[in-house]
Short mmCIF file of C-alpha atoms and ligand atoms in Angstrom, two decimals:
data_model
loop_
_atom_site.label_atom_id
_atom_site.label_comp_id
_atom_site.label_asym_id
_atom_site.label_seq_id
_atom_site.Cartn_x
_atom_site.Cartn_y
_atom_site.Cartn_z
CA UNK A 1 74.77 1.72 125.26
CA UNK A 2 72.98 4.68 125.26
CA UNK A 3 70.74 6.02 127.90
CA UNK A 4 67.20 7.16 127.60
CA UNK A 5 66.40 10.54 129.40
CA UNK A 6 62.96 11.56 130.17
CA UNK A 7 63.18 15.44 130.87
CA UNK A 8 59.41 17.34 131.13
CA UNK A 9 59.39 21.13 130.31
CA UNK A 10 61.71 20.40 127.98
CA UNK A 11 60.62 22.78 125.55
CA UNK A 12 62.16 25.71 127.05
CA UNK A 13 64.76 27.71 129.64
CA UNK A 14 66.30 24.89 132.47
CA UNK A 15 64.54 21.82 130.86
CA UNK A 16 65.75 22.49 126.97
CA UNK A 17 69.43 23.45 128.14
CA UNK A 18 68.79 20.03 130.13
CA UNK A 19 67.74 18.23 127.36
CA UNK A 20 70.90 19.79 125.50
CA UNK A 21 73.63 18.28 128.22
CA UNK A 22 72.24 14.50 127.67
CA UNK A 23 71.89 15.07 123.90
CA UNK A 24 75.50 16.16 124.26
CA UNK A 25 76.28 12.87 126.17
CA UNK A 26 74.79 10.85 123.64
CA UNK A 27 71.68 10.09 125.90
CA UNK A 28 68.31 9.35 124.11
CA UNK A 29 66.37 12.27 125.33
CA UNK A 30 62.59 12.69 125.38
CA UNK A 31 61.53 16.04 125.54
CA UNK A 32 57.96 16.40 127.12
CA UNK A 33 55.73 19.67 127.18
CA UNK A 34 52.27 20.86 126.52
CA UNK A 35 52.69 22.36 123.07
CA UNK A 36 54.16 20.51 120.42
CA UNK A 37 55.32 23.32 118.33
CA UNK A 38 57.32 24.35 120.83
CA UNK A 39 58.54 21.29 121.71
CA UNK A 40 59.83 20.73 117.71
CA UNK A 41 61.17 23.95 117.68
CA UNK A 42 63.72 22.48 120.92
CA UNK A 43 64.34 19.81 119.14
CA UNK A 44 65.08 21.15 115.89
CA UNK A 45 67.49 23.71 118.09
CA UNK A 46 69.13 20.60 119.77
CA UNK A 47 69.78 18.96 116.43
CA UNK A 48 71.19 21.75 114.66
CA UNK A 49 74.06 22.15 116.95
CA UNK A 50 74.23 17.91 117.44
CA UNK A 51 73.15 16.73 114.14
CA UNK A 52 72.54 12.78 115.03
CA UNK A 53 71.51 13.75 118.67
CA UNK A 54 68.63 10.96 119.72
CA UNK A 55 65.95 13.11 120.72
CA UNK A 56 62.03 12.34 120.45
CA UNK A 57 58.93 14.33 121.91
CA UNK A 58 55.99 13.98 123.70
CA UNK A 59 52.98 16.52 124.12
CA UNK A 60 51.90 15.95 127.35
CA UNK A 61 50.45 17.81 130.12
CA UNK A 62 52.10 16.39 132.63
CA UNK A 63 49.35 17.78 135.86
CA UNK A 64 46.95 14.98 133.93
CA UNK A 65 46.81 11.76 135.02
CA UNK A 66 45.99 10.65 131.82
CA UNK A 67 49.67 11.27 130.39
CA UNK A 68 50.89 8.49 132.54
CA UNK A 69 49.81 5.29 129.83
CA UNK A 70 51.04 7.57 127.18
CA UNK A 71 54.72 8.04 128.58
CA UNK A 72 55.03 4.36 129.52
CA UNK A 73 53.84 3.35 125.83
CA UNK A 74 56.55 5.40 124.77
CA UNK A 75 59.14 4.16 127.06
CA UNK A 76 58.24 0.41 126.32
CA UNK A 77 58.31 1.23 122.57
CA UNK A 78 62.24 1.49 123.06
CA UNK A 79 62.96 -1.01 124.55
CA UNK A 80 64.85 1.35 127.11
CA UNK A 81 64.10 1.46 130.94
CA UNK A 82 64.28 5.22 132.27
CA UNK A 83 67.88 5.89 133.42
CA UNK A 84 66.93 9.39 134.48
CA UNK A 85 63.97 11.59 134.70
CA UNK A 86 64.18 15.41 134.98
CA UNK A 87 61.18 16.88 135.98
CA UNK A 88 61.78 20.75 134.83
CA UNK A 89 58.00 21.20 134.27
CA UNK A 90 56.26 24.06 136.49
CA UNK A 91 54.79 27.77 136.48
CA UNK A 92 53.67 30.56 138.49
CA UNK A 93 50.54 31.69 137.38
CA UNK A 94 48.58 34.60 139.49
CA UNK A 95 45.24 34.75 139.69
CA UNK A 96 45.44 38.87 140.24
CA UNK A 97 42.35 39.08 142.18
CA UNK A 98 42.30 39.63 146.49
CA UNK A 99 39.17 37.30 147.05
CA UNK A 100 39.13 33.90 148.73
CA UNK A 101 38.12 32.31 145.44
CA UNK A 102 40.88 34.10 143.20
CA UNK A 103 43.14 32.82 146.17
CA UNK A 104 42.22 29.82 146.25
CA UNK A 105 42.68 29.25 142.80
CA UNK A 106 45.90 30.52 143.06
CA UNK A 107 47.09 27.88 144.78
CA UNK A 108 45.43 24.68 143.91
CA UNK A 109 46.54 26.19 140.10
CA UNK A 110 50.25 26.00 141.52
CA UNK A 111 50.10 22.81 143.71
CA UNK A 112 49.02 21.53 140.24
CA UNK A 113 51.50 23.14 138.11
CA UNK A 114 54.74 22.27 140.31
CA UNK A 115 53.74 19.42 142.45
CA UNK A 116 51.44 17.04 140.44
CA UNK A 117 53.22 17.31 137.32
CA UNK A 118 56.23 16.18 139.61
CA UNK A 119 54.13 13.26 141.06
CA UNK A 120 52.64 12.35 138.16
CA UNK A 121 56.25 12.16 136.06
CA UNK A 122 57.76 9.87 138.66
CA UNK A 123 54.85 7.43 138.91
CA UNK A 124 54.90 7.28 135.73
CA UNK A 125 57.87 6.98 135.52
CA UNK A 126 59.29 4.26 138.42
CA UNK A 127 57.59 0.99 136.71
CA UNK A 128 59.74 1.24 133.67
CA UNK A 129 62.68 2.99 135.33
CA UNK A 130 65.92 0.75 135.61
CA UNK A 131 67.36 -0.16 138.42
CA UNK A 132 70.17 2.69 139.47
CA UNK A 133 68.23 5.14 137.81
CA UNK A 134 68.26 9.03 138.70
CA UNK A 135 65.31 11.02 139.55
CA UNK A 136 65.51 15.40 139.75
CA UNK A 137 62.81 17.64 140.32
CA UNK A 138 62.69 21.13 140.50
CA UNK A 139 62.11 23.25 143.10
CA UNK A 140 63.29 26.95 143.51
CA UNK A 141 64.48 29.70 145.99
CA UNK A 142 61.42 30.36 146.48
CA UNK A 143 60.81 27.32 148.71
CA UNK A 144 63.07 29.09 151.39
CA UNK A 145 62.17 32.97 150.72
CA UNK A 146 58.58 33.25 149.60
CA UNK A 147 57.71 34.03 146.68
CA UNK A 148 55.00 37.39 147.00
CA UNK A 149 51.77 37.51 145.97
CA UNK A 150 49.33 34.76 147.95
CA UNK A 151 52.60 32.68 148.60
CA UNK A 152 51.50 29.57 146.37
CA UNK A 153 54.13 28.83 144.24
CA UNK A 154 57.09 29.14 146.72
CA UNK A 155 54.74 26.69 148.76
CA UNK A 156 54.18 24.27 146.21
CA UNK A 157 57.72 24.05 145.47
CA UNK A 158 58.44 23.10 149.54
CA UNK A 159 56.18 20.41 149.06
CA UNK A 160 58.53 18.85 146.66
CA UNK A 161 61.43 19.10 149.56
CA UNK A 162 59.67 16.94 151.63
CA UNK A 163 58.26 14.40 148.57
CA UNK A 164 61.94 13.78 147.64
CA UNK A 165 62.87 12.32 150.90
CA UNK A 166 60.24 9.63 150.78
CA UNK A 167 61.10 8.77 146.91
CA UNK A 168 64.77 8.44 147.95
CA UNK A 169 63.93 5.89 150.87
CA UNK A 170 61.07 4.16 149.15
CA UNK A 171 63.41 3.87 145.67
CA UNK A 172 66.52 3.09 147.56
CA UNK A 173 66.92 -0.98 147.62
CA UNK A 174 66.71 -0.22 143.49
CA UNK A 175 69.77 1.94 143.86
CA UNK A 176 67.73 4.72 142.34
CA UNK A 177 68.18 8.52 143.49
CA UNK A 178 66.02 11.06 144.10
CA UNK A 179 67.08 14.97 144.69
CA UNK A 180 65.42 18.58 143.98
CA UNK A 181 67.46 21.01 142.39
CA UNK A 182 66.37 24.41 143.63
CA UNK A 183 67.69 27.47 141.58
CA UNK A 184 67.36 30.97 141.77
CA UNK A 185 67.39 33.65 139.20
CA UNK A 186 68.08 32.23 135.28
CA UNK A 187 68.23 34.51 132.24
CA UNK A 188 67.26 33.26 129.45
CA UNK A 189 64.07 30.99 130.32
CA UNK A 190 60.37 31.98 129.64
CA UNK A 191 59.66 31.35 133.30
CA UNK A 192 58.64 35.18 134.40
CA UNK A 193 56.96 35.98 130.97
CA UNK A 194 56.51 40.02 131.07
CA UNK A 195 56.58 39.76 134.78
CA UNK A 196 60.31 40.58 135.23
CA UNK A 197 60.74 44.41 134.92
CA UNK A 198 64.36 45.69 134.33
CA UNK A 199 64.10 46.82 138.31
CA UNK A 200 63.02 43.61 138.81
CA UNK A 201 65.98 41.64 137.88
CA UNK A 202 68.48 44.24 138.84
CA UNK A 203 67.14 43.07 142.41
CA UNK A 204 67.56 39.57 141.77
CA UNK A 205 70.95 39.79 139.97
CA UNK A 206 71.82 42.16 143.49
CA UNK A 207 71.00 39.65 145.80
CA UNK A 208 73.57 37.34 144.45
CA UNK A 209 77.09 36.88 145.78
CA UNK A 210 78.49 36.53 142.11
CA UNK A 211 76.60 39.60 140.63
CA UNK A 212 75.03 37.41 137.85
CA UNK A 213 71.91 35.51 137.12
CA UNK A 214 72.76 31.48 136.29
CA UNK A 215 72.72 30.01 132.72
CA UNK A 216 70.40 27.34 132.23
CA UNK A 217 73.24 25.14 131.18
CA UNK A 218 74.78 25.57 134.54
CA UNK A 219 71.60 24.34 135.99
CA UNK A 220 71.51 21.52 133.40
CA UNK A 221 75.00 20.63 134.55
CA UNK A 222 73.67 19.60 137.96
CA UNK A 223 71.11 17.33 136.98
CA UNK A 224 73.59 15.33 134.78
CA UNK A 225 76.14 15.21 137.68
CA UNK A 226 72.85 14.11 139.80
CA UNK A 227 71.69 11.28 136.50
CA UNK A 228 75.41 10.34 136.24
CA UNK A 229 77.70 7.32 137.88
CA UNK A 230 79.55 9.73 139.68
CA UNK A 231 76.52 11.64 141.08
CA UNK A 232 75.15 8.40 142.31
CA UNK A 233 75.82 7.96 146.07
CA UNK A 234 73.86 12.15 146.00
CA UNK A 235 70.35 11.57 147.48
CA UNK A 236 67.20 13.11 149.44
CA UNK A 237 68.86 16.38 149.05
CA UNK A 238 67.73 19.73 147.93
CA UNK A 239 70.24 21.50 146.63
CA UNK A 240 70.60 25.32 145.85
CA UNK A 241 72.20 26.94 142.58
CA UNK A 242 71.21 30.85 143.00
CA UNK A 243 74.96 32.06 142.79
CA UNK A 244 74.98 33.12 146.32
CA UNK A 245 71.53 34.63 146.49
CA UNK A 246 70.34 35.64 149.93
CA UNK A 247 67.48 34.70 151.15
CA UNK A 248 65.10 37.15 151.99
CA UNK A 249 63.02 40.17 150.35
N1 NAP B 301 63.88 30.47 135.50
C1 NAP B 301 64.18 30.65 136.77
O1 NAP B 301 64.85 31.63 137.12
C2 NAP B 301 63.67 29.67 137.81
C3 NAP B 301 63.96 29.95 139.14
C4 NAP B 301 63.53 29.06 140.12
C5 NAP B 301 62.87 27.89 139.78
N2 NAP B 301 62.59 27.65 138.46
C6 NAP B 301 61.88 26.40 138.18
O2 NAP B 301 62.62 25.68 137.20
C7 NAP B 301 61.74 24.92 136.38
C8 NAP B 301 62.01 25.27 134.92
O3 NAP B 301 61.73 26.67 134.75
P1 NAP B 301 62.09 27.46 133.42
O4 NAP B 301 62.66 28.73 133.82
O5 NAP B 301 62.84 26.58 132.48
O6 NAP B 301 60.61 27.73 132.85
P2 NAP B 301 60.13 27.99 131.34
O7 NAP B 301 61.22 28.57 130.52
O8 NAP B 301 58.84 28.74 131.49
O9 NAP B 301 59.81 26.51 130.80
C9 NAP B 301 58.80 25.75 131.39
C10 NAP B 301 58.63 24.48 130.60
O10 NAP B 301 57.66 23.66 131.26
C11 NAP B 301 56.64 23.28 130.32
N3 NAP B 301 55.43 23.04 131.12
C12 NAP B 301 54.81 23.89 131.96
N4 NAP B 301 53.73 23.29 132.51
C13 NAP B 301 53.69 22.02 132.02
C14 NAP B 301 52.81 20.92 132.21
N5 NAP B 301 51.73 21.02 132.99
N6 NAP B 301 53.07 19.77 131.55
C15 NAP B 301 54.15 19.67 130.74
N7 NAP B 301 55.01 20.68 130.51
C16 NAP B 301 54.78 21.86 131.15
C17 NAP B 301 56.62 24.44 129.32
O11 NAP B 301 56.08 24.12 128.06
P3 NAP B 301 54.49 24.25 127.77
O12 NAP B 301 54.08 25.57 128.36
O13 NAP B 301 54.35 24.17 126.29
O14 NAP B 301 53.89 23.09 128.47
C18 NAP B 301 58.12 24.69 129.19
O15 NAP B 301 58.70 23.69 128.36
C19 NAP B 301 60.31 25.27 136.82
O16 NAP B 301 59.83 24.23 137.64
C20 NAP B 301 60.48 26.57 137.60
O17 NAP B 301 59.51 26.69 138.60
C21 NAP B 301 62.97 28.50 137.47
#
């Protein structure tokens, strides 16, 4: 029987190539984002290469409480429970400006962007999960090296480190995991917009032991291991995929 496959950010980079591997696996996916074009345009991408993949969409924004009832009226309209969520949604926006306020916003705009649309996923989430079921957020290297600027996002993203641990011992007795999957630099996603100069990502690509940046389906290979049987006994850990990436400048 198939499974059904909540994955948020879906519409692009990590979360479409994510969306991808379960289509691939037969997996119902739902593919959740803000703007439903976009979202359309991954699934029409998905299909062409699986014709018959299973795929719906949602536009949600998933830092609003108020796309909880909307995902569950979904979920109950399948009669599916969630076997695995993948929470891929999350930005770095910067404010630009030096004052307090500028900073300020800075930083409730990412605790918003990477840590409530996390929270919010998962309790929505956990009442119609099913029992076994897989739960992956995203963090990033940035968690462990900074990330510039005011220091907000790579913050935000720690906060899901610690959030994991109490999912994976408060979802335990249902046999369901919890991990972060924290990645370094990806090609191919719209993550840094027109903020990665050529210099920019020579750095990045550098600072890894392999010489390369990842490919989102690399990444998208971790969370299924992490939503799969095999994968199962894997929880309350963060794990890295940054191709050897220091940490550090
Ligand atoms: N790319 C990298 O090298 C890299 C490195 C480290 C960590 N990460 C992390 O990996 C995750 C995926 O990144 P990516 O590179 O795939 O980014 P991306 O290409 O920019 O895609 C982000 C996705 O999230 C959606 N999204 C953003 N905010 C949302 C919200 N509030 N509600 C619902 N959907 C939302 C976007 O669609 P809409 O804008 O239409 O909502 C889009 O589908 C992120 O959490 C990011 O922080 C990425």
């Amino acid at each position: 029987m198939s499974r059904l496959i909540v994955v948020t950010g879906a519409s692009a980079g990590l979360g479409k190539a994510t969306a991808q591997r379960f289509a691939e696996n037969n997996d119902k996916v739902l593919l959740i984002g803000r703007r439903e074009d976009r979202l359309s345009k991954a699934a029409a991408d998905i299909t062409s290469s699986l014709p018959g993949a299973d795929i719906d969409l949602l536009a949600l924004d998933m830092s609003e409480a108020d796309s909880v009832p909307r995902l569950q009226e979904y979920v109950k309209s399948t009669g599916l429970p969630v076997s695995g969520l993948v929470c891929c949604a999350g930005s770095a926006l910067l404010s630009g400006g030096e004052d307090v306020k500028s900073v300020l916003t800075e930083w409730q705009d990412a605790y918003q962007s990477n840590v409530l649309t996390s929270v919010i996923a998962v309790e929505g989430a956990v009442p119609v999960m099913a029992d076994g079921g897989s739960i992956v957020l995203y963090s990033s290297i940035a968690a462990y090296r900074g990330s510039g600027g005011t220091g907000a996002y790579g913050a935000a993203k720690a906060a899901l480190h610690s959030y994991v641990h109490t999912l994976a011992a408060r979802l335990g007795p249902r046999g369901i995991s919890a991990n972060v999957i924290a990645p370094g630099y990806f090609a191919g996603t719209d993550f840094f917009g027109d903020r990665l100069t050529a210099a920019r990502e020579t750095l990045l690509v550098s600072q890894t032991a392999l010489g390369r940046a990842g490919d989102p389906a690399e990444a998208a290979e971790l969370g299924f291991y992490l939503c799969s049987e095999p994968g199962g006994y894997v929880t309350s850990q963060v794990i890295q995929i940054n191709g050897g990436s220091y940490h550090g400048v």
